[in-house]
PDB file of C-alpha atoms in Angstrom:
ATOM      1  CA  UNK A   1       9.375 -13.441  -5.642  1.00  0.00           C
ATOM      2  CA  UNK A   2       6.267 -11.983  -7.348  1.00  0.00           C
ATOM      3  CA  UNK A   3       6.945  -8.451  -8.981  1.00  0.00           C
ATOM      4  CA  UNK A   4       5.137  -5.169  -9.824  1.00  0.00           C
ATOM      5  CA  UNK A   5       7.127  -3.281 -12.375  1.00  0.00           C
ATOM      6  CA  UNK A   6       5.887   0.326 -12.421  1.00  0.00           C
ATOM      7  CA  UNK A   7       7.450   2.931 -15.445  1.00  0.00           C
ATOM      8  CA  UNK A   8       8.180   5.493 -15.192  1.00  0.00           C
ATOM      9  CA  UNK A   9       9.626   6.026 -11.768  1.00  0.00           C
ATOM     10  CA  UNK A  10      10.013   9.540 -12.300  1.00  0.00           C
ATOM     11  CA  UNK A  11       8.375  11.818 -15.044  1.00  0.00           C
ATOM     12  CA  UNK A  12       8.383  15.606 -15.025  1.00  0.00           C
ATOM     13  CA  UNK A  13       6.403  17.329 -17.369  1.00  0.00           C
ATOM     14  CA  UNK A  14       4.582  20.745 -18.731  1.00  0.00           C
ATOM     15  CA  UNK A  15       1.488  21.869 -17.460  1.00  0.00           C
ATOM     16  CA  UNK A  16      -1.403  20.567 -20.110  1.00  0.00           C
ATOM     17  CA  UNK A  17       0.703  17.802 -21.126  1.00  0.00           C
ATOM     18  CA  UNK A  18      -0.707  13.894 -20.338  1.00  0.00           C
ATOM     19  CA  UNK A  19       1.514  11.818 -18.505  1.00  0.00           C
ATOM     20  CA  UNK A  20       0.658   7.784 -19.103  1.00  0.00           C
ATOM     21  CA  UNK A  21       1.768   5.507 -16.052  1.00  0.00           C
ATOM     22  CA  UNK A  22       2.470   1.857 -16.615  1.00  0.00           C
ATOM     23  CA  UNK A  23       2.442  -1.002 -13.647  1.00  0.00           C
ATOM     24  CA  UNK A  24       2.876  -4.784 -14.764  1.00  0.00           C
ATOM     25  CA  UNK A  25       2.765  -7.704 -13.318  1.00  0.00           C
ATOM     26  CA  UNK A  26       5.824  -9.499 -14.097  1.00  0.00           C
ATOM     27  CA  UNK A  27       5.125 -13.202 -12.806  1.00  0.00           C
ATOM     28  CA  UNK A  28       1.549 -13.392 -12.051  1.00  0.00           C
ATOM     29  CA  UNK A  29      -1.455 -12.579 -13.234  1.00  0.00           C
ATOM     30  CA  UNK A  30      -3.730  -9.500 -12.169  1.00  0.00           C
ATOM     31  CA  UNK A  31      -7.291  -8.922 -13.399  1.00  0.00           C
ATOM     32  CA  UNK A  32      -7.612  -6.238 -10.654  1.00  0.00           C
ATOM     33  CA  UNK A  33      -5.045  -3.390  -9.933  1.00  0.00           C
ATOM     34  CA  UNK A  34      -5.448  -0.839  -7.253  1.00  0.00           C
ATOM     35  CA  UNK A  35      -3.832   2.748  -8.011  1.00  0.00           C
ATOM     36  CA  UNK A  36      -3.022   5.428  -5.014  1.00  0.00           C
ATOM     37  CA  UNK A  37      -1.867   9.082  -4.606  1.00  0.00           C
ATOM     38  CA  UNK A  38       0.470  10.052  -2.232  1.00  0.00           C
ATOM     39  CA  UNK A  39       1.410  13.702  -1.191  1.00  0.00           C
ATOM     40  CA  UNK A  40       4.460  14.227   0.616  1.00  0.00           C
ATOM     41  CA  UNK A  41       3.969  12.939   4.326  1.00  0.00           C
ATOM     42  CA  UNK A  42       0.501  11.890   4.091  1.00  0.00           C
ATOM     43  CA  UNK A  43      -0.325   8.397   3.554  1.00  0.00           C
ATOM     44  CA  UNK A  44      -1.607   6.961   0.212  1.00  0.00           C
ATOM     45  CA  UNK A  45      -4.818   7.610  -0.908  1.00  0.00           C
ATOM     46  CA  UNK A  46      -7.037   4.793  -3.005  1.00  0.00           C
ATOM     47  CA  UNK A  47      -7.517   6.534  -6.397  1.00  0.00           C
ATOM     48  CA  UNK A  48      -9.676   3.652  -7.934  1.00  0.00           C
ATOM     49  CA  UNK A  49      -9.512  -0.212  -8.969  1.00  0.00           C
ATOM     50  CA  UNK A  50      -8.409  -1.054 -12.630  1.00  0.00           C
ATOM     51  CA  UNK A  51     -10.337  -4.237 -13.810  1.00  0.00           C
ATOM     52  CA  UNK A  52      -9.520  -6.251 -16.639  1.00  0.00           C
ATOM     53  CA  UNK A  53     -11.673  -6.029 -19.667  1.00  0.00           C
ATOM     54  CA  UNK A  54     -14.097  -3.510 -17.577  1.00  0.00           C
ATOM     55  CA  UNK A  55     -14.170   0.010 -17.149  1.00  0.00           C
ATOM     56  CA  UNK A  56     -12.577   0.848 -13.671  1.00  0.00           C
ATOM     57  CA  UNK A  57     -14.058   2.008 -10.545  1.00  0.00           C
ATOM     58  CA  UNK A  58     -13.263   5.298  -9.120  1.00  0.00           C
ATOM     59  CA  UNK A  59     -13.191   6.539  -5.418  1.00  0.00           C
ATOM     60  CA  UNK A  60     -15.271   9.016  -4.392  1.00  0.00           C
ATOM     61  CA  UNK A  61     -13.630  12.822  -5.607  1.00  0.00           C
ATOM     62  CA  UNK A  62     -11.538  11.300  -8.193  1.00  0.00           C
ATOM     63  CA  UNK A  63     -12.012  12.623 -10.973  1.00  0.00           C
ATOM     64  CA  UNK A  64     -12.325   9.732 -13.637  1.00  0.00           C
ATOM     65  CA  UNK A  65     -12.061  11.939 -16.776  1.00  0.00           C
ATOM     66  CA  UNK A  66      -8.466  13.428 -15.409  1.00  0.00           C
ATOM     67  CA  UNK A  67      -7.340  10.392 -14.082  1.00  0.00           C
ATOM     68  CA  UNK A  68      -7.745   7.519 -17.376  1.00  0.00           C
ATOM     69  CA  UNK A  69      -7.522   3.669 -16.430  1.00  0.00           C
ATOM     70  CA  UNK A  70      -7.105   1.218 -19.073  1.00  0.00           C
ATOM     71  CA  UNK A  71      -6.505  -2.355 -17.896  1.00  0.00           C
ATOM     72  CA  UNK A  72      -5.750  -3.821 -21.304  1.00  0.00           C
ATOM     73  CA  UNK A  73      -4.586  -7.336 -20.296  1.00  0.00           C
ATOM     74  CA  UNK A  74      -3.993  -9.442 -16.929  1.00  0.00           C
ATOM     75  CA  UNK A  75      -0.706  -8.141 -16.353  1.00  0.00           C
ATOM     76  CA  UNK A  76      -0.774  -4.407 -17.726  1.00  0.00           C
ATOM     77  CA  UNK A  77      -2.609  -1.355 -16.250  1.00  0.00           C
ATOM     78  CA  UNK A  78      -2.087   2.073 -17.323  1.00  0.00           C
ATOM     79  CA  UNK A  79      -2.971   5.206 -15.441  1.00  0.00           C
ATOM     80  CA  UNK A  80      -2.652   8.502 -18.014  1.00  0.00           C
ATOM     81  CA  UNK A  81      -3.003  11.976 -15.954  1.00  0.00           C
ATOM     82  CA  UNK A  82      -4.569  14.032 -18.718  1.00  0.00           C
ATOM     83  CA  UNK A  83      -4.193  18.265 -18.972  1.00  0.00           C
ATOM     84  CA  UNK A  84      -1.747  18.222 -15.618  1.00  0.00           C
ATOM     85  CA  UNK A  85      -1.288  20.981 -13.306  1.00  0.00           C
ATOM     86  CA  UNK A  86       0.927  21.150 -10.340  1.00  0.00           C
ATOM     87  CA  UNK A  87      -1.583  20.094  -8.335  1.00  0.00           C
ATOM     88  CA  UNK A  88      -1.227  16.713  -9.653  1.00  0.00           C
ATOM     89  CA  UNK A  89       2.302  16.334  -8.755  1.00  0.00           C
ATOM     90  CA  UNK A  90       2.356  13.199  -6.844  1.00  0.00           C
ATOM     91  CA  UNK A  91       3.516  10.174  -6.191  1.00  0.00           C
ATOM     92  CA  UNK A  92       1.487   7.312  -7.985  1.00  0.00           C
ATOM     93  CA  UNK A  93       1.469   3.526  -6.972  1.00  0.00           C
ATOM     94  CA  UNK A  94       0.010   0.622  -8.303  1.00  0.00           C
ATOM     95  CA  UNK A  95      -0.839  -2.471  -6.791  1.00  0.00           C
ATOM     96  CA  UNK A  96      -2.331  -6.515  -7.482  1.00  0.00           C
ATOM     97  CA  UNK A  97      -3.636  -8.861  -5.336  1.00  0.00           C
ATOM     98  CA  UNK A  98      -1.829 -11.895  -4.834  1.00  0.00           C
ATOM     99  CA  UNK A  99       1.608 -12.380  -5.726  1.00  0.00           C
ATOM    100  CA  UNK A 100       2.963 -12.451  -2.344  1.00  0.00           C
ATOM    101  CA  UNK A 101       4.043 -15.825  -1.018  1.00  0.00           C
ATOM    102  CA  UNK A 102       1.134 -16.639   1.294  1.00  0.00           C
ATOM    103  CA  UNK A 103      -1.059 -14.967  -2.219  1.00  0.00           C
ATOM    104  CA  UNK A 104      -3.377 -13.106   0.562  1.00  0.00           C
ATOM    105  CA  UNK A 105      -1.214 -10.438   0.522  1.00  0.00           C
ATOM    106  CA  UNK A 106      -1.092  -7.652  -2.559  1.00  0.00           C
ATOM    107  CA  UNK A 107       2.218  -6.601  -4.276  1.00  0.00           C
ATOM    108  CA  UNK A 108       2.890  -2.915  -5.174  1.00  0.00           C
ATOM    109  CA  UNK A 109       5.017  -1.531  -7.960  1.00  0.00           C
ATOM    110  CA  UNK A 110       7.812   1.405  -6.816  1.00  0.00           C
ATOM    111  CA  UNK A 111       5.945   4.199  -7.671  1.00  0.00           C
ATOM    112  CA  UNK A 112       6.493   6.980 -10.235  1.00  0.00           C
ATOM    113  CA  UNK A 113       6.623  10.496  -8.786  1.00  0.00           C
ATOM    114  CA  UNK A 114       5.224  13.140 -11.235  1.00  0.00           C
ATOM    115  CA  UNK A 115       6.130  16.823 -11.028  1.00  0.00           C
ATOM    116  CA  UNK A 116       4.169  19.151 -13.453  1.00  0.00           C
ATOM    117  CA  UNK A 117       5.709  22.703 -14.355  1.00  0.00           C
TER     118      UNK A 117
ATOM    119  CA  UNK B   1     -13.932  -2.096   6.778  1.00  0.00           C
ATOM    120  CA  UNK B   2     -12.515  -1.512  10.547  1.00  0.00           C
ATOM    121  CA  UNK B   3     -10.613   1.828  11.222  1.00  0.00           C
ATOM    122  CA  UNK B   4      -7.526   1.386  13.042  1.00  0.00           C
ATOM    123  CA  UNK B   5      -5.469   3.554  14.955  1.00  0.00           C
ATOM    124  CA  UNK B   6      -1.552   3.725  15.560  1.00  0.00           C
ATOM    125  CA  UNK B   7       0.811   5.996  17.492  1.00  0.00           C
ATOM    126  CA  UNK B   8       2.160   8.999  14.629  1.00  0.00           C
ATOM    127  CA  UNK B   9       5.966   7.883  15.724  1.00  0.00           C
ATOM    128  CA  UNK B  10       8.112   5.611  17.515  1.00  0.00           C
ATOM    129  CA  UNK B  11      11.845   5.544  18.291  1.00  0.00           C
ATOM    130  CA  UNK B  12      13.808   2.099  18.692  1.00  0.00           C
ATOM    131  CA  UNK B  13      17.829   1.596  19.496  1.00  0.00           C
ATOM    132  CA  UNK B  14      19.464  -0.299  16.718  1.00  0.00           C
ATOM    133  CA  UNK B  15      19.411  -4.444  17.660  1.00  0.00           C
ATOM    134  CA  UNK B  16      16.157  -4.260  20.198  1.00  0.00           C
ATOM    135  CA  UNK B  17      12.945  -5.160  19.326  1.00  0.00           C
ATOM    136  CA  UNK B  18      10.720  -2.890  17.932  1.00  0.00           C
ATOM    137  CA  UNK B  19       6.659  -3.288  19.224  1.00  0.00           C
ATOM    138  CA  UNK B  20       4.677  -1.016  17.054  1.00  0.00           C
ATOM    139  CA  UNK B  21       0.980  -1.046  18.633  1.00  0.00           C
ATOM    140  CA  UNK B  22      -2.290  -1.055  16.743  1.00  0.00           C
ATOM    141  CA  UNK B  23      -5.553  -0.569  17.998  1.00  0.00           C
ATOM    142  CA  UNK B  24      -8.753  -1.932  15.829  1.00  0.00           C
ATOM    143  CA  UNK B  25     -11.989  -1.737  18.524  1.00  0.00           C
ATOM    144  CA  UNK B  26     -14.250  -2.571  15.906  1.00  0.00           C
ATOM    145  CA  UNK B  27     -12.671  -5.193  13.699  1.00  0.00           C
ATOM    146  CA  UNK B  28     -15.717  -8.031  12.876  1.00  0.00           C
ATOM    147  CA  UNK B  29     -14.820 -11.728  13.153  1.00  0.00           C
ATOM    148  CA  UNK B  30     -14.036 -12.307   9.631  1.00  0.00           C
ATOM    149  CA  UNK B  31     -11.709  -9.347   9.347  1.00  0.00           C
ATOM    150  CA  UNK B  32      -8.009  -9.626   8.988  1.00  0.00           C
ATOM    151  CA  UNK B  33      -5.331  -7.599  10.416  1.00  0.00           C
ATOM    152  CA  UNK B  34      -2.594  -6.632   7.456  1.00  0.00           C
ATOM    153  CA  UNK B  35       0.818  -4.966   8.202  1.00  0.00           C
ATOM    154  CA  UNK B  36       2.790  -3.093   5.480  1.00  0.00           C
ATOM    155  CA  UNK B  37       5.701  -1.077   5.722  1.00  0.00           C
ATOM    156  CA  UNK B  38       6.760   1.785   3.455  1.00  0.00           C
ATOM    157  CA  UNK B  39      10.500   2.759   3.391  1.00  0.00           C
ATOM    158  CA  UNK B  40      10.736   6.514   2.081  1.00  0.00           C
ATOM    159  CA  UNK B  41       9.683   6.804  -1.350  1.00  0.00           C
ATOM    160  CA  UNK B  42       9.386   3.379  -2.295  1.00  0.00           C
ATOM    161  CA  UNK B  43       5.877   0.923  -2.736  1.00  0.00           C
ATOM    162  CA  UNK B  44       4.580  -0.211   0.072  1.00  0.00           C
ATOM    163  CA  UNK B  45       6.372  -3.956   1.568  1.00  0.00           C
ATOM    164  CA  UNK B  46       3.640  -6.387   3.141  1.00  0.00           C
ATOM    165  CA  UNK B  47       4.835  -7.583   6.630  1.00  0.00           C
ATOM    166  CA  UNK B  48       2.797 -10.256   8.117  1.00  0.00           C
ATOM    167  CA  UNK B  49      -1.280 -10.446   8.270  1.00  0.00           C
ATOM    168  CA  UNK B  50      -3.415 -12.555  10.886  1.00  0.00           C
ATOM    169  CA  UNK B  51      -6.964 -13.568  11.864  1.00  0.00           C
ATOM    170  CA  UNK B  52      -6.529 -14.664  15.649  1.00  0.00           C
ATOM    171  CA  UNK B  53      -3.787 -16.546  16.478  1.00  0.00           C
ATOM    172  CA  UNK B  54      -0.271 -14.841  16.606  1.00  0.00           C
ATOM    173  CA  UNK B  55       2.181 -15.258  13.717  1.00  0.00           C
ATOM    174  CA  UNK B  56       5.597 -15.236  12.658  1.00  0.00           C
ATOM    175  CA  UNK B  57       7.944 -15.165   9.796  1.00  0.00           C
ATOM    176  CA  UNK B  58      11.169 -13.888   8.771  1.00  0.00           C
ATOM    177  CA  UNK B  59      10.641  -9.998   9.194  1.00  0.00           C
ATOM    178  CA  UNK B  60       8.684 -10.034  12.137  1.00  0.00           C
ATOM    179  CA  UNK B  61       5.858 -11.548  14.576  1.00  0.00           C
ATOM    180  CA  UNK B  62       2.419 -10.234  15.418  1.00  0.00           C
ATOM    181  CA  UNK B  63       0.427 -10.742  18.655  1.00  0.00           C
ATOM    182  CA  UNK B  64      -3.147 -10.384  18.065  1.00  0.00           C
ATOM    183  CA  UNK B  65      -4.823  -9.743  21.859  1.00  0.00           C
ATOM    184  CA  UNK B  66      -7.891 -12.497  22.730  1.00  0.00           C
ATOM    185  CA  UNK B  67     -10.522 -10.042  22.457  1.00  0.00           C
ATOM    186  CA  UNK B  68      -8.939  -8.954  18.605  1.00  0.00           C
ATOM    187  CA  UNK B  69      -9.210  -5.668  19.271  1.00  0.00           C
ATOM    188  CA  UNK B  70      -5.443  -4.715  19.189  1.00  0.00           C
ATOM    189  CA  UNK B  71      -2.454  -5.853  17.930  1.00  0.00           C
ATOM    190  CA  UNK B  72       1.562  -5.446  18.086  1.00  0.00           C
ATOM    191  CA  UNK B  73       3.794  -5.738  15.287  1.00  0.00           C
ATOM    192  CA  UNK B  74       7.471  -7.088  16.203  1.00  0.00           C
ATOM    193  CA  UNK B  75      10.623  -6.667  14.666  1.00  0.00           C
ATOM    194  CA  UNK B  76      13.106  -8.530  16.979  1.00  0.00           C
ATOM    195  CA  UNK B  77      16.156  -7.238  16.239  1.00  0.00           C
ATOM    196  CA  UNK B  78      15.628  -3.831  14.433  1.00  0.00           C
ATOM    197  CA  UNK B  79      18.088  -2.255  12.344  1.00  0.00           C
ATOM    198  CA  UNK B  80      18.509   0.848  10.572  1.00  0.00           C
ATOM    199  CA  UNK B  81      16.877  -0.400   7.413  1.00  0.00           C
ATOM    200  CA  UNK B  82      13.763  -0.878   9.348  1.00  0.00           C
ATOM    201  CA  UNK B  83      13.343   2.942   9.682  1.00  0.00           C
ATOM    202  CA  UNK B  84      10.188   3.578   8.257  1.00  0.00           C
ATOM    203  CA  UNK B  85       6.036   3.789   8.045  1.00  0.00           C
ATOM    204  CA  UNK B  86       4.087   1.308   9.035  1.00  0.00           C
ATOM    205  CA  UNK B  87       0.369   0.370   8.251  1.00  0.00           C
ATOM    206  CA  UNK B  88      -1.636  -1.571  10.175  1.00  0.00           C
ATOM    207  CA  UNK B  89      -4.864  -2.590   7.867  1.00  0.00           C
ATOM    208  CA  UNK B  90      -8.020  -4.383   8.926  1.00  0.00           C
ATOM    209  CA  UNK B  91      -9.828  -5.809   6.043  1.00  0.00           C
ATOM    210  CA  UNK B  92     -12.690  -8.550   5.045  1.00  0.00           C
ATOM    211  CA  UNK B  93     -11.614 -11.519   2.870  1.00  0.00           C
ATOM    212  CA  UNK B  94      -8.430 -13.114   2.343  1.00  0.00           C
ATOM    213  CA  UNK B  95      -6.921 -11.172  -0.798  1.00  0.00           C
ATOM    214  CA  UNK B  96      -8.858 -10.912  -4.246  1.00  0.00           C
ATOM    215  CA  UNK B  97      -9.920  -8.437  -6.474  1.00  0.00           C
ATOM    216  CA  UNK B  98     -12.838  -6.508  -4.561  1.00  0.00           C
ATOM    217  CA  UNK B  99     -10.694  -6.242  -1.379  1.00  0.00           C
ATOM    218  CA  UNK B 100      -9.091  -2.951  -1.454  1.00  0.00           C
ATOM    219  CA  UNK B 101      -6.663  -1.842   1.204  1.00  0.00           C
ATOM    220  CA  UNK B 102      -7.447   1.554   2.391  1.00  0.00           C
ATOM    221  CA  UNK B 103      -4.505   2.577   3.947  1.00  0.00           C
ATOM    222  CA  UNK B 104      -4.284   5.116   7.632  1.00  0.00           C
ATOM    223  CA  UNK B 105      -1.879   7.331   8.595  1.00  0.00           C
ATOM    224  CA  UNK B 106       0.801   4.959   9.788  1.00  0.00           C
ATOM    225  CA  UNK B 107       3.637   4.799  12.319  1.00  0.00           C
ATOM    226  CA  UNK B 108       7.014   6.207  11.446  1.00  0.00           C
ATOM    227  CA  UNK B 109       9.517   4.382  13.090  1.00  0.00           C
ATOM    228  CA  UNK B 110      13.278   5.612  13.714  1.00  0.00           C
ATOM    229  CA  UNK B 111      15.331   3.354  14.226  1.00  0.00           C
ATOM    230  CA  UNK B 112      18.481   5.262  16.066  1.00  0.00           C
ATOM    231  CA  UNK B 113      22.156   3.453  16.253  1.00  0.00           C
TER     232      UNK B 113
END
């Protein structure tokens, strides 16, 4: 079946530091990924849409300065946290459109959970 | 796209069917209903989608009312690796890049043995 690999799945790192977040798409190809935010028992939160070749498109609130997209070729997207603070401890997941059997559906990666000290 | 609403949590004995309800009062004609499931810290696992008429596969079945304006997710024969949160998602279009899922609060279901 149609795969989202997402690296790391778990980073921890200093406060100020960037963190870069990779998702790929290991059997298809994706000119759109979708990247949430989840805090612990809430539900996930649409951060923006990474387009291929494009600059991406942020949600409202999210900052796009903090949060860097780069969607460098139709199966890469990277999501770089820049100057973290605990606040952005989170768990990040990716997503692409089609790759699921009946391709309607959208395939996510496993998520990387980042804890800033 | 059409907000939808679900219980917050549901229980289910290990081996009986699990009906996890979803109410979309507002869903348009061309909308789709989406179900994903997210075991604890994981990615979200798409389930089953529909327009109108009722569907099955392998994980489950989903009974979309005439009117459209609810639907129930089953899982026939639930097990303990079922335990988990489950979306229900109305959206426009049948996948693509400019169709976003924007995902509610979910039903955690328990599955108990």
């Amino acid at each position: 079946g149609a795969v989202v690999s997402q690296h790391p799945s778990w980073v921890i790192c200093k406060s100020g530091t960037s963190v870069k977040i990779e998702c790929r798409s290991l059997d298809f190809q994706a000119t759109t990924m979708f990247w949430y935010r989840q805090f612990p028992k809430q539900s996930l939160m649409l951060m923006a849409t990474s387009n291929e070749g494009s600059k991406a498109t942020y949600e409202q609130g999210v900052e796009k300065d903090k949060f860097l997209i780069n969607h460098a070729s139709l199966t890469l997207s990277t999501l770089t946290v820049t100057s973290a603070h605990p606040e952005d401890s989170s768990f990040y997941i990716c997503s692409a459109p089609g790759g699921v059997r009946d391709v309607y559906g959208y395939t996510f990666g496993s998520g990387t959970r980042l804890t800033v000290v | 796209d059409a907000k939808t609403t679900q219980p917050t949590s549901m229980d289910c004995a290990e081996g009986r069917a699990a009906n996890l309800p979803c109410n979309h009062s507002t869903i348009s004609g061309n909308e789709y209903v989406y179900w994903y499931r997210q075991i604890h810290s994981q990615g979200p696992q798409y389930i089953i989608h529909g327009l109108k008429n009722n569907e099955t596969n392998e994980m489950a079945s989903l009974i979309i009312t005439e009117d459209r304006k609810s639907s129930t997710l089953i899982l026939p024969h639930a097990t303990l690796r079922d335990t988990a949160v489950y979306y229900c998602i109305v959206r426009v279009g049948l996948g693509g890049a400019t169709n976003k899922l924007i995902f509610g609060t979910g039903t955690l279901l328990a599955v108990q043995p």
